Short mmCIF file of C-alpha atoms and ligand atoms in Angstrom, two decimals:
data_model
loop_
_atom_site.label_atom_id
_atom_site.label_comp_id
_atom_site.label_asym_id
_atom_site.label_seq_id
_atom_site.Cartn_x
_atom_site.Cartn_y
_atom_site.Cartn_z
CA UNK R 1 -50.60 -25.95 -45.88
CA UNK R 2 -53.06 -26.65 -48.66
CA UNK R 3 -52.73 -30.35 -48.83
CA UNK R 4 -54.63 -33.09 -50.53
CA UNK R 5 -56.71 -35.38 -48.50
CA UNK R 6 -57.25 -38.66 -50.34
CA UNK R 7 -59.86 -38.21 -53.05
CA UNK R 8 -63.34 -38.51 -51.67
CA UNK R 9 -66.68 -39.06 -53.24
CA UNK R 10 -68.12 -35.79 -54.38
CA UNK R 11 -71.42 -36.59 -56.06
CA UNK R 12 -74.51 -37.72 -54.25
CA UNK R 13 -74.18 -37.36 -50.49
CA UNK R 14 -72.16 -34.23 -50.72
CA UNK R 15 -69.51 -33.57 -48.15
CA UNK R 16 -67.58 -31.15 -50.35
CA UNK R 17 -68.82 -28.13 -48.47
CA UNK R 18 -70.29 -26.58 -51.60
CA UNK R 19 -73.46 -24.59 -51.29
CA UNK R 20 -76.49 -25.86 -53.15
CA UNK R 21 -76.11 -23.06 -55.63
CA UNK R 22 -72.51 -23.95 -56.35
CA UNK R 23 -73.41 -27.57 -56.98
CA UNK R 24 -76.04 -26.44 -59.49
CA UNK R 25 -73.47 -24.18 -61.04
CA UNK R 26 -70.79 -26.82 -61.28
CA UNK R 27 -73.30 -29.21 -62.82
CA UNK R 28 -74.20 -26.56 -65.37
CA UNK R 29 -70.53 -26.13 -66.15
CA UNK R 30 -70.22 -29.84 -66.71
CA UNK R 31 -73.20 -30.38 -68.98
CA UNK R 32 -72.63 -32.08 -72.31
CA UNK R 33 -71.17 -35.34 -73.57
CA UNK R 34 -68.08 -36.67 -71.83
CA UNK R 35 -68.65 -34.16 -69.13
CA UNK R 36 -66.53 -35.99 -66.59
CA UNK R 37 -63.39 -35.92 -68.70
CA UNK R 38 -63.99 -32.61 -70.41
CA UNK R 39 -62.05 -29.57 -69.31
CA UNK R 40 -64.33 -26.87 -67.93
CA UNK R 41 -63.73 -23.25 -67.25
CA UNK R 42 -64.66 -21.84 -63.90
CA UNK R 43 -63.94 -18.74 -61.89
CA UNK R 44 -63.07 -18.65 -58.21
CA UNK R 45 -63.05 -15.71 -55.85
CA UNK R 46 -60.57 -16.12 -53.03
CA UNK R 47 -59.72 -14.12 -49.98
CA UNK R 48 -56.13 -14.78 -49.00
CA UNK R 49 -54.95 -14.33 -45.43
CA UNK R 50 -51.24 -13.96 -46.00
CA UNK R 51 -51.18 -12.09 -49.30
CA UNK R 52 -48.77 -13.35 -51.91
CA UNK R 53 -47.59 -16.28 -49.81
CA UNK R 54 -51.06 -17.71 -49.77
CA UNK R 55 -51.39 -17.02 -53.46
CA UNK R 56 -48.41 -19.17 -54.37
CA UNK R 57 -49.86 -22.00 -52.29
CA UNK R 58 -53.16 -21.69 -54.11
CA UNK R 59 -51.43 -21.79 -57.48
CA UNK R 60 -49.50 -24.90 -56.49
CA UNK R 61 -52.70 -26.52 -55.39
CA UNK R 62 -54.37 -25.77 -58.72
CA UNK R 63 -51.41 -27.33 -60.49
CA UNK R 64 -51.61 -30.39 -58.31
CA UNK R 65 -55.22 -30.84 -59.40
CA UNK R 66 -54.21 -30.70 -63.07
CA UNK R 67 -55.82 -27.32 -63.46
CA UNK R 68 -54.57 -24.52 -65.69
CA UNK R 69 -54.84 -20.89 -64.65
CA UNK R 70 -56.31 -18.82 -67.52
CA UNK R 71 -56.65 -15.52 -65.72
CA UNK R 72 -55.59 -14.05 -62.42
CA UNK R 73 -56.38 -10.72 -60.78
CA UNK R 74 -55.56 -9.59 -57.28
CA UNK R 75 -56.18 -6.52 -55.23
CA UNK R 76 -55.79 -5.58 -51.57
CA UNK R 77 -58.97 -6.29 -49.66
CA UNK R 78 -60.83 -3.02 -49.14
CA UNK R 79 -61.51 -3.42 -45.46
CA UNK R 80 -58.43 -5.37 -44.41
CA UNK R 81 -55.21 -4.47 -46.17
CA UNK R 82 -53.40 -7.56 -44.93
CA UNK R 83 -55.73 -9.68 -46.97
CA UNK R 84 -55.70 -10.05 -50.71
CA UNK R 85 -58.76 -10.63 -52.88
CA UNK R 86 -58.09 -12.78 -55.93
CA UNK R 87 -60.12 -13.73 -58.97
CA UNK R 88 -58.74 -16.90 -60.54
CA UNK R 89 -60.14 -18.43 -63.71
CA UNK R 90 -59.16 -22.04 -64.16
CA UNK R 91 -59.59 -24.79 -66.69
CA UNK R 92 -59.90 -28.33 -65.34
CA UNK R 93 -62.27 -31.28 -65.11
CA UNK R 94 -65.32 -30.90 -62.95
CA UNK R 95 -64.22 -33.57 -60.50
CA UNK R 96 -60.82 -31.95 -60.04
CA UNK R 97 -62.47 -28.58 -59.65
CA UNK R 98 -64.64 -29.81 -56.82
CA UNK R 99 -61.65 -31.44 -55.15
CA UNK R 100 -59.68 -28.26 -55.54
CA UNK R 101 -62.40 -26.16 -53.96
CA UNK R 102 -62.66 -28.58 -51.12
CA UNK R 103 -58.97 -28.55 -50.41
CA UNK R 104 -58.85 -24.75 -50.64
CA UNK R 105 -61.67 -24.53 -48.13
CA UNK R 106 -59.77 -26.71 -45.71
CA UNK R 107 -56.71 -24.53 -45.94
CA UNK R 108 -55.84 -22.00 -43.30
CA UNK R 109 -54.45 -19.61 -45.92
CA UNK R 110 -57.90 -18.72 -47.12
CA UNK R 111 -60.59 -16.67 -45.51
CA UNK R 112 -63.03 -17.94 -48.10
CA UNK R 113 -63.33 -19.37 -51.58
CA UNK R 114 -66.38 -18.94 -53.80
CA UNK R 115 -67.13 -20.53 -57.13
CA UNK R 116 -68.74 -18.17 -59.61
CA UNK R 117 -69.91 -18.68 -63.18
CA UNK R 118 -67.73 -18.01 -66.19
CA UNK R 119 -68.83 -16.25 -69.37
CA UNK R 120 -72.17 -17.57 -70.54
CA UNK R 121 -72.98 -19.39 -67.35
CA UNK R 122 -74.51 -16.64 -65.31
CA UNK R 123 -74.73 -17.27 -61.61
CA UNK R 124 -78.25 -17.51 -60.36
CA UNK R 125 -78.10 -14.39 -58.22
CA UNK R 126 -75.39 -12.14 -59.59
CA UNK R 127 -74.84 -8.90 -57.70
CA UNK R 128 -75.82 -5.73 -59.47
CA UNK R 129 -76.96 -2.34 -58.22
CA UNK R 130 -80.64 -2.19 -57.30
CA UNK R 131 -80.72 1.49 -56.38
CA UNK R 132 -78.75 4.57 -57.42
CA UNK R 133 -77.03 4.60 -54.03
CA UNK R 134 -75.49 1.20 -54.88
CA UNK R 135 -73.52 2.97 -57.62
CA UNK R 136 -71.07 4.03 -54.89
CA UNK R 137 -69.72 0.50 -55.50
CA UNK R 138 -69.69 0.80 -59.29
CA UNK R 139 -66.70 3.00 -59.93
CA UNK R 140 -64.01 0.57 -61.00
CA UNK R 141 -61.51 2.05 -63.41
CA UNK R 142 -60.01 0.32 -66.40
CA UNK R 143 -56.39 -0.38 -65.58
CA UNK R 144 -55.09 -2.59 -68.30
CA UNK R 145 -51.66 -1.48 -69.33
CA UNK R 146 -49.92 -2.33 -72.58
CA UNK R 147 -46.51 -0.65 -72.31
CA UNK R 148 -45.18 -1.24 -75.81
CA UNK R 149 -48.35 -0.46 -77.60
CA UNK R 150 -48.10 -0.36 -81.35
CA UNK R 151 -50.73 -0.70 -84.00
CA UNK R 152 -49.52 -4.11 -85.09
CA UNK R 153 -49.63 -5.50 -81.61
CA UNK R 154 -52.59 -7.84 -81.11
CA UNK R 155 -53.36 -5.99 -77.89
CA UNK R 156 -53.97 -2.87 -79.91
CA UNK R 157 -57.52 -3.89 -80.75
CA UNK R 158 -58.23 -4.94 -77.18
CA UNK R 159 -61.26 -3.02 -76.05
CA UNK R 160 -60.05 -3.13 -72.49
CA UNK R 161 -56.92 -1.21 -73.26
CA UNK R 162 -57.44 2.47 -72.72
CA UNK R 163 -54.97 5.27 -72.54
CA UNK R 164 -54.19 6.80 -69.17
CA UNK R 165 -51.70 9.60 -68.78
CA UNK R 166 -50.05 7.96 -65.79
CA UNK R 167 -49.54 4.63 -67.53
CA UNK R 168 -49.36 5.19 -71.25
CA UNK R 169 -46.33 6.76 -72.92
CA UNK R 170 -48.39 7.62 -76.01
CA UNK R 171 -50.86 9.67 -74.02
CA UNK R 172 -50.53 13.39 -74.78
CA UNK R 173 -50.17 14.12 -71.07
CA UNK R 174 -47.59 11.46 -70.23
CA UNK R 175 -44.57 13.74 -70.11
CA UNK R 176 -46.42 16.64 -68.50
CA UNK R 177 -45.96 16.49 -64.72
CA UNK R 178 -48.21 19.43 -64.03
CA UNK R 179 -51.01 17.89 -66.09
CA UNK R 180 -50.72 14.59 -64.28
CA UNK R 181 -50.86 16.27 -60.91
CA UNK R 182 -53.99 18.15 -61.93
CA UNK R 183 -55.58 14.91 -63.11
CA UNK R 184 -54.85 13.31 -59.78
CA UNK R 185 -56.37 16.21 -57.88
CA UNK R 186 -59.62 16.00 -59.85
CA UNK R 187 -59.74 12.19 -59.66
CA UNK R 188 -59.67 12.39 -55.86
CA UNK R 189 -62.97 14.26 -55.91
CA UNK R 190 -64.64 11.41 -57.77
CA UNK R 191 -63.17 8.74 -55.49
CA UNK R 192 -64.53 10.56 -52.43
CA UNK R 193 -67.98 11.16 -53.94
CA UNK R 194 -71.01 9.44 -52.38
CA UNK R 195 -74.57 9.18 -53.63
CA UNK R 196 -76.55 12.27 -52.70
CA UNK R 197 -73.57 14.62 -52.40
CA UNK R 198 -73.69 17.76 -54.53
CA UNK R 199 -71.05 17.49 -57.25
CA UNK R 200 -68.02 19.52 -56.11
CA UNK R 201 -67.27 22.74 -57.97
CA UNK R 202 -64.05 22.84 -59.97
CA UNK R 203 -62.15 26.06 -60.45
CA UNK R 204 -60.92 25.49 -63.99
CA UNK R 205 -57.63 27.09 -65.00
CA UNK R 206 -57.22 29.57 -67.83
CA UNK R 207 -55.52 26.89 -69.95
CA UNK R 208 -58.37 24.44 -69.41
CA UNK R 209 -60.97 27.07 -70.22
CA UNK R 210 -59.09 28.00 -73.40
CA UNK R 211 -59.09 24.35 -74.52
CA UNK R 212 -62.83 24.14 -73.89
CA UNK R 213 -63.38 27.38 -75.83
CA UNK R 214 -61.52 26.24 -78.90
CA UNK R 215 -63.34 22.89 -79.05
CA UNK R 216 -66.66 24.61 -78.36
CA UNK R 217 -66.26 27.18 -81.12
CA UNK R 218 -65.18 24.60 -83.68
CA UNK R 219 -68.12 22.33 -82.88
CA UNK R 220 -70.45 25.33 -83.05
CA UNK R 221 -69.20 26.05 -86.54
CA UNK R 222 -69.45 22.46 -87.82
CA UNK R 223 -72.75 21.68 -86.11
CA UNK R 224 -75.29 23.05 -88.63
CA UNK R 225 -73.84 20.93 -91.39
CA UNK R 226 -72.83 17.76 -89.52
CA UNK R 227 -74.83 17.26 -86.30
CA UNK R 228 -78.25 15.60 -86.10
CA UNK R 229 -81.26 17.85 -85.42
CA UNK R 230 -81.89 16.56 -81.87
CA UNK R 231 -78.36 17.58 -80.91
CA UNK R 232 -78.75 21.05 -82.42
CA UNK R 233 -82.10 21.57 -80.69
CA UNK R 234 -80.77 20.96 -77.17
CA UNK R 235 -77.49 22.75 -77.88
CA UNK R 236 -79.49 25.90 -78.55
CA UNK R 237 -81.38 25.55 -75.26
CA UNK R 238 -78.09 25.16 -73.42
CA UNK R 239 -76.86 28.37 -75.05
CA UNK R 240 -80.04 30.22 -74.15
CA UNK R 241 -79.63 29.18 -70.52
CA UNK R 242 -76.03 30.38 -70.61
CA UNK R 243 -74.77 26.93 -69.68
CA UNK R 244 -73.00 26.58 -73.04
CA UNK R 245 -70.68 29.52 -73.73
CA UNK R 246 -67.14 29.51 -75.13
CA UNK R 247 -65.58 31.30 -72.14
CA UNK R 248 -66.63 29.07 -69.24
CA UNK R 249 -66.60 25.30 -68.71
CA UNK R 250 -70.03 24.25 -67.40
CA UNK R 251 -69.99 22.73 -63.91
CA UNK R 252 -71.27 19.15 -63.66
CA UNK R 253 -73.74 20.18 -60.96
CA UNK R 254 -75.52 22.77 -63.14
CA UNK R 255 -75.51 20.38 -66.09
CA UNK R 256 -76.97 17.66 -63.91
CA UNK R 257 -79.80 20.00 -62.90
CA UNK R 258 -80.47 20.83 -66.53
CA UNK R 259 -80.72 17.14 -67.44
CA UNK R 260 -83.01 16.42 -64.48
CA UNK R 261 -85.48 18.99 -65.74
CA UNK R 262 -85.61 17.49 -69.22
CA UNK R 263 -85.26 13.71 -68.92
CA UNK R 264 -84.61 12.91 -65.27
CA UNK R 265 -81.02 11.98 -66.06
CA UNK R 266 -78.41 13.17 -63.58
CA UNK R 267 -74.65 13.07 -63.26
CA UNK R 268 -72.15 11.71 -60.80
CA UNK R 269 -68.42 12.35 -61.04
CA UNK R 270 -66.16 9.54 -62.34
CA UNK R 271 -62.39 9.45 -61.90
CA UNK R 272 -61.73 8.19 -65.42
CA UNK R 273 -62.67 5.45 -67.81
CA UNK R 274 -64.82 2.95 -65.92
CA UNK R 275 -65.30 -0.71 -66.69
CA UNK R 276 -68.11 -1.23 -69.17
CA UNK R 277 -70.15 -3.12 -66.56
CA UNK R 278 -70.03 -0.30 -64.01
CA UNK R 279 -70.53 2.41 -66.59
CA UNK R 280 -73.53 0.75 -68.24
CA UNK R 281 -75.13 -0.15 -64.88
CA UNK R 282 -75.49 3.51 -63.94
CA UNK R 283 -77.49 4.20 -67.10
CA UNK R 284 -80.20 1.86 -65.79
CA UNK R 285 -80.89 4.50 -63.11
CA UNK R 286 -80.69 7.39 -65.58
CA UNK R 287 -77.35 8.32 -64.10
CA UNK R 288 -74.39 9.20 -66.25
CA UNK R 289 -70.94 8.84 -64.70
CA UNK R 290 -69.03 11.83 -65.97
CA UNK R 291 -65.35 12.69 -65.86
CA UNK R 292 -64.50 16.18 -64.64
CA UNK R 293 -60.94 16.77 -65.89
CA UNK R 294 -59.98 18.44 -69.19
CA UNK R 295 -57.99 16.86 -72.03
CA UNK R 296 -54.38 17.91 -72.59
CA UNK R 297 -54.06 21.28 -74.28
CA UNK R 298 -51.99 19.85 -77.15
CA UNK R 299 -54.79 17.69 -78.52
CA UNK R 300 -58.06 19.66 -78.55
CA UNK R 301 -59.29 17.95 -81.75
CA UNK R 302 -59.18 14.40 -80.29
CA UNK R 303 -58.21 12.59 -77.11
CA UNK R 304 -58.38 8.83 -76.65
CA UNK R 305 -60.14 8.85 -73.28
CA UNK R 306 -63.28 10.58 -72.08
CA UNK R 307 -62.81 14.02 -70.51
CA UNK R 308 -65.40 16.59 -69.43
CA UNK R 309 -65.34 18.27 -72.84
CA UNK R 310 -66.40 14.95 -74.33
CA UNK R 311 -69.09 14.39 -71.69
CA UNK R 312 -70.46 17.94 -71.80
CA UNK R 313 -70.27 18.72 -75.49
CA UNK R 314 -70.71 15.16 -76.72
CA UNK R 315 -73.14 13.42 -74.39
CA UNK R 316 -75.22 16.05 -72.61
CA UNK R 317 -77.33 17.35 -75.50
CA UNK R 318 -78.70 13.92 -76.39
CA UNK R 319 -79.17 12.83 -72.77
CA UNK R 320 -81.57 15.79 -72.54
CA UNK R 321 -83.57 14.37 -75.46
CA UNK R 322 -86.42 12.16 -74.14
CA UNK R 323 -86.23 9.47 -76.79
CA UNK R 324 -82.46 9.17 -76.62
CA UNK R 325 -82.52 9.14 -72.81
CA UNK R 326 -84.96 6.24 -72.95
CA UNK R 327 -82.65 4.33 -75.31
CA UNK R 328 -79.66 4.96 -73.00
CA UNK R 329 -81.54 3.65 -69.98
CA UNK R 330 -82.59 0.54 -71.90
CA UNK R 331 -78.97 -0.33 -72.66
CA UNK R 332 -78.25 0.12 -68.97
CA UNK R 333 -81.11 -2.12 -67.86
CA UNK R 334 -80.04 -4.82 -70.31
CA UNK R 335 -76.57 -4.83 -68.77
CA UNK R 336 -77.66 -5.60 -65.19
CA UNK R 337 -76.62 -9.12 -64.26
CA UNK R 338 -75.58 -9.88 -67.84
CA UNK R 339 -72.71 -12.28 -68.53
CA UNK R 340 -69.27 -10.98 -69.49
CA UNK R 341 -69.90 -11.96 -73.10
CA UNK R 342 -73.15 -10.02 -73.16
CA UNK R 343 -71.58 -6.97 -71.54
CA UNK R 344 -69.00 -7.06 -74.30
CA UNK R 345 -71.72 -6.99 -76.96
CA UNK R 346 -73.73 -4.29 -75.24
CA UNK R 347 -70.70 -2.08 -74.88
CA UNK R 348 -69.83 -2.61 -78.54
CA UNK R 349 -73.35 -1.54 -79.54
CA UNK R 350 -72.99 1.43 -77.17
CA UNK R 351 -69.67 2.26 -78.84
CA UNK R 352 -71.07 2.29 -82.38
CA UNK R 353 -74.26 4.17 -81.43
CA UNK R 354 -74.01 6.48 -78.42
CA UNK R 355 -70.29 7.13 -78.96
CA UNK R 356 -69.74 6.98 -82.71
CA UNK R 357 -73.17 6.68 -84.30
CA UNK R 358 -74.19 8.26 -87.59
CA UNK R 359 -77.80 8.59 -88.74
CA UNK R 360 -79.68 9.70 -91.83
CA UNK R 361 -81.72 12.86 -91.96
CA UNK R 362 -83.61 13.41 -95.23
CA UNK R 363 -81.07 11.23 -96.95
CA UNK R 364 -78.06 13.13 -95.57
CA UNK R 365 -75.68 11.41 -93.12
CA UNK R 366 -75.31 13.25 -89.80
CA UNK R 367 -73.42 12.57 -86.57
CA UNK R 368 -75.13 11.82 -83.28
CA UNK R 369 -72.30 9.95 -81.51
CA UNK R 370 -70.76 11.81 -78.57
CA UNK R 371 -67.22 10.81 -79.53
CA UNK R 372 -67.72 12.62 -82.84
CA UNK R 373 -69.43 15.72 -81.47
CA UNK R 374 -66.63 16.30 -78.94
CA UNK R 375 -63.73 15.63 -81.32
CA UNK R 376 -63.85 17.81 -84.40
CA UNK R 377 -60.87 15.98 -85.90
CA UNK R 378 -62.82 12.75 -85.95
CA UNK R 379 -66.11 14.46 -86.87
CA UNK R 380 -64.57 15.67 -90.12
CA UNK R 381 -62.98 12.27 -90.71
CA UNK R 382 -66.27 10.41 -90.13
CA UNK R 383 -68.15 12.51 -92.64
CA UNK R 384 -65.38 12.46 -95.25
CA UNK R 385 -65.08 9.70 -97.84
CA UNK R 386 -62.29 7.98 -95.87
CA UNK R 387 -64.11 5.63 -93.48
CA UNK R 388 -66.37 2.77 -94.42
CA UNK R 389 -70.07 3.25 -93.59
CA UNK R 390 -72.25 0.23 -92.87
CA UNK R 391 -75.94 0.00 -91.99
CA UNK R 392 -76.65 -0.33 -88.26
CA UNK R 393 -77.74 -3.89 -87.49
CA UNK R 394 -77.41 -4.77 -83.78
CA UNK R 395 -76.45 -8.45 -84.21
CA UNK R 396 -73.71 -7.50 -86.67
CA UNK R 397 -72.64 -4.28 -84.99
CA UNK R 398 -72.34 -6.02 -81.60
CA UNK R 399 -69.44 -8.20 -82.78
CA UNK R 400 -67.48 -5.64 -84.80
CA UNK R 401 -63.97 -5.26 -83.32
CA UNK R 402 -62.84 -1.71 -82.61
CA UNK R 403 -59.98 0.25 -81.07
CA UNK R 404 -60.22 3.38 -79.00
CA UNK R 405 -56.93 5.13 -79.77
CA UNK R 406 -57.36 6.49 -83.28
CA UNK R 407 -60.19 7.60 -85.53
CA UNK R 408 -62.55 4.74 -86.37
CA UNK R 409 -62.16 3.08 -89.78
CA UNK R 410 -65.82 1.87 -89.74
CA UNK R 411 -69.03 3.60 -88.67
CA UNK R 412 -72.60 2.30 -88.55
CA UNK R 413 -75.44 4.40 -89.96
CA UNK R 414 -78.97 4.23 -88.53
CA UNK R 415 -81.96 4.94 -90.79
CA UNK R 416 -83.35 7.11 -87.98
CA UNK R 417 -83.33 7.23 -84.17
CA UNK R 418 -86.62 5.40 -83.98
CA UNK R 419 -85.45 2.70 -86.33
CA UNK R 420 -82.32 2.24 -84.22
CA UNK R 421 -84.31 1.96 -80.99
CA UNK R 422 -86.66 -0.53 -82.59
CA UNK R 423 -83.87 -2.75 -83.86
CA UNK R 424 -82.02 -2.54 -80.57
CA UNK R 425 -85.11 -3.58 -78.59
CA UNK R 426 -85.76 -6.58 -80.74
CA UNK R 427 -82.13 -7.70 -80.52
CA UNK R 428 -81.77 -7.16 -76.79
CA UNK R 429 -84.97 -9.05 -75.96
CA UNK R 430 -83.33 -12.21 -77.32
CA UNK R 431 -80.55 -12.03 -74.73
CA UNK R 432 -80.28 -15.03 -72.46
CA UNK R 433 -80.66 -13.54 -69.00
CA UNK R 434 -82.75 -15.85 -66.78
CA UNK R 435 -84.72 -12.96 -65.29
CA UNK R 436 -86.33 -9.68 -66.28
CA UNK R 437 -85.58 -6.32 -64.74
CA UNK R 438 -87.78 -3.28 -64.48
CA UNK R 439 -87.02 0.19 -63.19
CA UNK R 440 -89.66 1.48 -60.80
CA UNK R 441 -89.62 5.28 -61.14
CA UNK R 442 -91.57 5.75 -57.90
CA UNK R 443 -89.00 4.04 -55.70
CA UNK R 444 -85.98 4.48 -57.93
CA UNK R 445 -85.33 0.76 -57.55
CA UNK R 446 -84.67 -1.93 -60.09
CA UNK R 447 -87.09 -4.80 -59.55
CA UNK R 448 -86.15 -8.30 -60.60
CA UNK R 449 -88.82 -10.50 -62.09
CA UNK R 450 -87.63 -14.05 -61.84
CA UNK R 451 -88.69 -16.22 -64.73
CA UNK R 452 -87.87 -19.53 -63.05
N1 HBI Y 1 -66.35 5.45 -68.46
N2 HBI Y 1 -66.17 7.47 -67.33
C1 HBI Y 1 -66.55 6.78 -68.42
N3 HBI Y 1 -67.10 7.43 -69.49
C2 HBI Y 1 -67.49 6.76 -70.60
O1 HBI Y 1 -68.01 7.40 -71.55
C3 HBI Y 1 -67.31 5.37 -70.66
C4 HBI Y 1 -66.72 4.73 -69.55
N4 HBI Y 1 -66.52 3.40 -69.59
C5 HBI Y 1 -66.94 2.58 -70.71
C6 HBI Y 1 -67.54 3.35 -71.81
N5 HBI Y 1 -67.68 4.63 -71.74
C7 HBI Y 1 -68.06 2.75 -73.09
O2 HBI Y 1 -67.12 2.89 -74.13
C8 HBI Y 1 -68.54 1.33 -73.12
O3 HBI Y 1 -67.49 0.43 -72.86
C9 HBI Y 1 -69.72 1.09 -72.26
N1 NLE Y 2 -62.26 10.92 -78.78
C1 NLE Y 2 -63.21 11.60 -77.95
C2 NLE Y 2 -62.85 13.06 -77.84
O1 NLE Y 2 -61.75 13.44 -78.20
O2 NLE Y 2 -63.67 13.84 -77.41
C3 NLE Y 2 -63.34 10.97 -76.58
C4 NLE Y 2 -63.56 9.49 -76.65
C5 NLE Y 2 -64.45 8.94 -75.62
C6 NLE Y 2 -64.75 7.51 -75.84
FE1 FE Y 3 -68.50 8.81 -74.03
#
């Protein structure tokens, strides 16, 4: 029922039904020489009334308008399960795009159709959380699934691919039914969590506690030689407060209270690996989204995805350090309303600093990255002569490809924490966002300072 009315005039007196903002956006998409003939990329958000049936009509309509579909995602609408939400990225001329939108809007298969920006074209008012309570909407998990993953596969280096025990045959927990059931049970807690709730207590099993203990003791032993001084300083405080001991996994709630006292950071439970956008957004509010399950017992030395051993042993000590907490929040603030391309760069910088960073201390290279301090296998690898070490330089680091399955072949070394923060600030201030954001600590809100 999506049918083409004869082509109508779209420019000037506009009867295309586009909002003013969308017209601005579509003009921005079309800027440049030969704009009328040039193929443009655009993204549409659709709400489909009759699920897959409507989807096939939409796809036919795109084809009819000489458009190519570059990307398609669907999910059941959250409030009405009979409806399907779809994100469709298309490539077509601007004129065809406007005709397509118009014909979609006239169709009875669609509840609505919205044009949004693609990549570097950021929409004028993108949605992002303005207050910590908005993070209840920022808990989207990575789901990309690459069934026949091998190291030669081009998808291997895809940053969006992450191991999940329910999807990935290479995951240490894939064949372990009991482990998967436990993971599901703990994930449910995170899905049900709402801003302001206390973080539910988890009764960890003996096996889980043993895994924690063996990682804890190994890190304790390697720490004096390999961890940066800020990490060691807070680690000691955590031991003195009896939060860090080998025979008990700290609860997220008590760890959250510890952080609050030192840097104002707090925790909220996450069901697993979140999208970079959602994960980074929470840092803007000094909130760290933390997993609560424990890695599989067979791989204490390294697991490809975050687990609570990684969060607690890797991240917590530095999040209780004022200067590092400040840096983490700044990455978060930079991510709010950023384009997909910028999120990609920010998360790559995050990867090579917060997760896998090395720094110099009186000329000696030490680890400060959480992914190293929670994985003694990789810690020893990083400080051996096997990997390549390069100086941290945000513009260069931000475009370095990486994978998240095996030990890293390349690490970046900062001259010092302060030098890293300095360089990051200078780099991030050149980002192209058309507005400034500021966190107001009195209200807990992010304020947007429009520059136009
Ligand atoms: N999600 N739960 C969780 N924990 C992380 O440490 C994490 C994440 N998503 C993305 C991510 N880390 C980073 O690697 C960057 O992509 C931001
Ligand atoms: N490889 C880390 C570990 O085993 O602790 C977790 C990685 C998180 C990105
Ligand atoms: Fe991490």
